[in-house]
Amino acid sequence: MENRPGTRDRIVIAAASLLRRQGYVGTAVKQIAREAGATLGSVYHFFPGGKEALATAAIKHGEGEFAALLRTALDSEEQPGAAVAACARELAENLRRTSWAEGCPITAAALETLGTHSGIQQACVAALRTWERLVAERLLRSGFAPADARHLATTIIGTLEGAEVASQVRRSEDPLRTAGRHLARLVDSYRA
């Protein structure tokens, strides 16, 4: 028997997918309920805080999905520069597979809530910090100095985020693949 997610999980997964494609402003609670195969009442039962509470949960879900992708890609190569390039390749392939529609799980919501102290913005900050920590930990395991690992991790995540947006806009893997190659060279330069 197939293990189908429960109603709450289906709502969060649907919201995460819609937020990636349409952003926070462009996604309606009714649409999320419809995509999840849930009633509007169920959405508000699980998320009495409404759309913002649901979006925050969706961003946290997306954070975990992206963290899993990062871990897999970072662990796929022995050399840290090659591991970073693998991250960029995986992101590029995921974008192509989704017809350029499903990029970073936080980009649209983060940009739409800039300058606020909303739960959404706080969830976006937490996601970025988690991803930076994962990259820094990988670099530390490869013998990088703590400060270098931290600073490179910020550079890597920031560059991948920007390259992912450029790839979506251009409908091309080139920006991500190019960023991956150059990030690999940067990472490798610390090992020379």
mmCIF file of C-alpha atoms in Angstrom, residues 2-4 9 12 16 30 39 43-44 49 60 77 79 83 91 108 131 139-141 145 149-150 152 154-155 167 182:
data_model
loop_
_atom_site.group_PDB
_atom_site.id
_atom_site.type_symbol
_atom_site.label_atom_id
_atom_site.label_comp_id
_atom_site.label_asym_id
_atom_site.label_seq_id
_atom_site.Cartn_x
_atom_site.Cartn_y
_atom_site.Cartn_z
ATOM 1 C CA GLU A 2 1.338 3.422 -0.971
ATOM 2 C CA ASN A 3 2.204 5.802 1.850
ATOM 3 C CA ARG A 4 0.296 8.964 0.905
ATOM 4 C CA ASP A 9 1.631 17.501 4.643
ATOM 5 C CA VAL A 12 2.420 22.218 2.907
ATOM 6 C CA ALA A 16 5.777 25.027 -1.291
ATOM 7 C CA LYS A 30 -7.978 28.512 -2.243
ATOM 8 C CA THR A 39 -10.886 21.720 1.840
ATOM 9 C CA VAL A 43 -6.201 24.583 5.528
ATOM 10 C CA TYR A 44 -7.411 26.929 8.249
ATOM 11 C CA GLY A 49 -2.626 31.888 11.296
ATOM 12 C CA LYS A 60 10.555 25.442 6.086
ATOM 13 C CA GLU A 77 32.464 14.402 -4.940
ATOM 14 C CA GLN A 79 37.157 17.342 -3.778
ATOM 15 C CA ALA A 83 31.306 19.120 -4.894
ATOM 16 C CA LEU A 91 20.204 22.740 -9.539
ATOM 17 C CA ALA A 108 10.131 34.718 -4.556
ATOM 18 C CA TRP A 131 22.281 26.094 3.586
ATOM 19 C CA LEU A 139 34.433 22.743 3.618
ATOM 20 C CA LEU A 140 35.512 22.233 7.236
ATOM 21 C CA ARG A 141 35.549 18.463 6.684
ATOM 22 C CA ALA A 145 39.948 27.188 8.132
ATOM 23 C CA ALA A 149 34.682 27.998 5.249
ATOM 24 C CA ARG A 150 32.087 30.466 6.572
ATOM 25 C CA LEU A 152 33.099 30.792 1.116
ATOM 26 C CA THR A 154 28.092 32.651 2.050
ATOM 27 C CA THR A 155 29.633 33.332 -1.365
ATOM 28 C CA SER A 167 18.903 30.316 -15.337
ATOM 29 C CA HIS A 182 33.893 29.431 -11.279
#
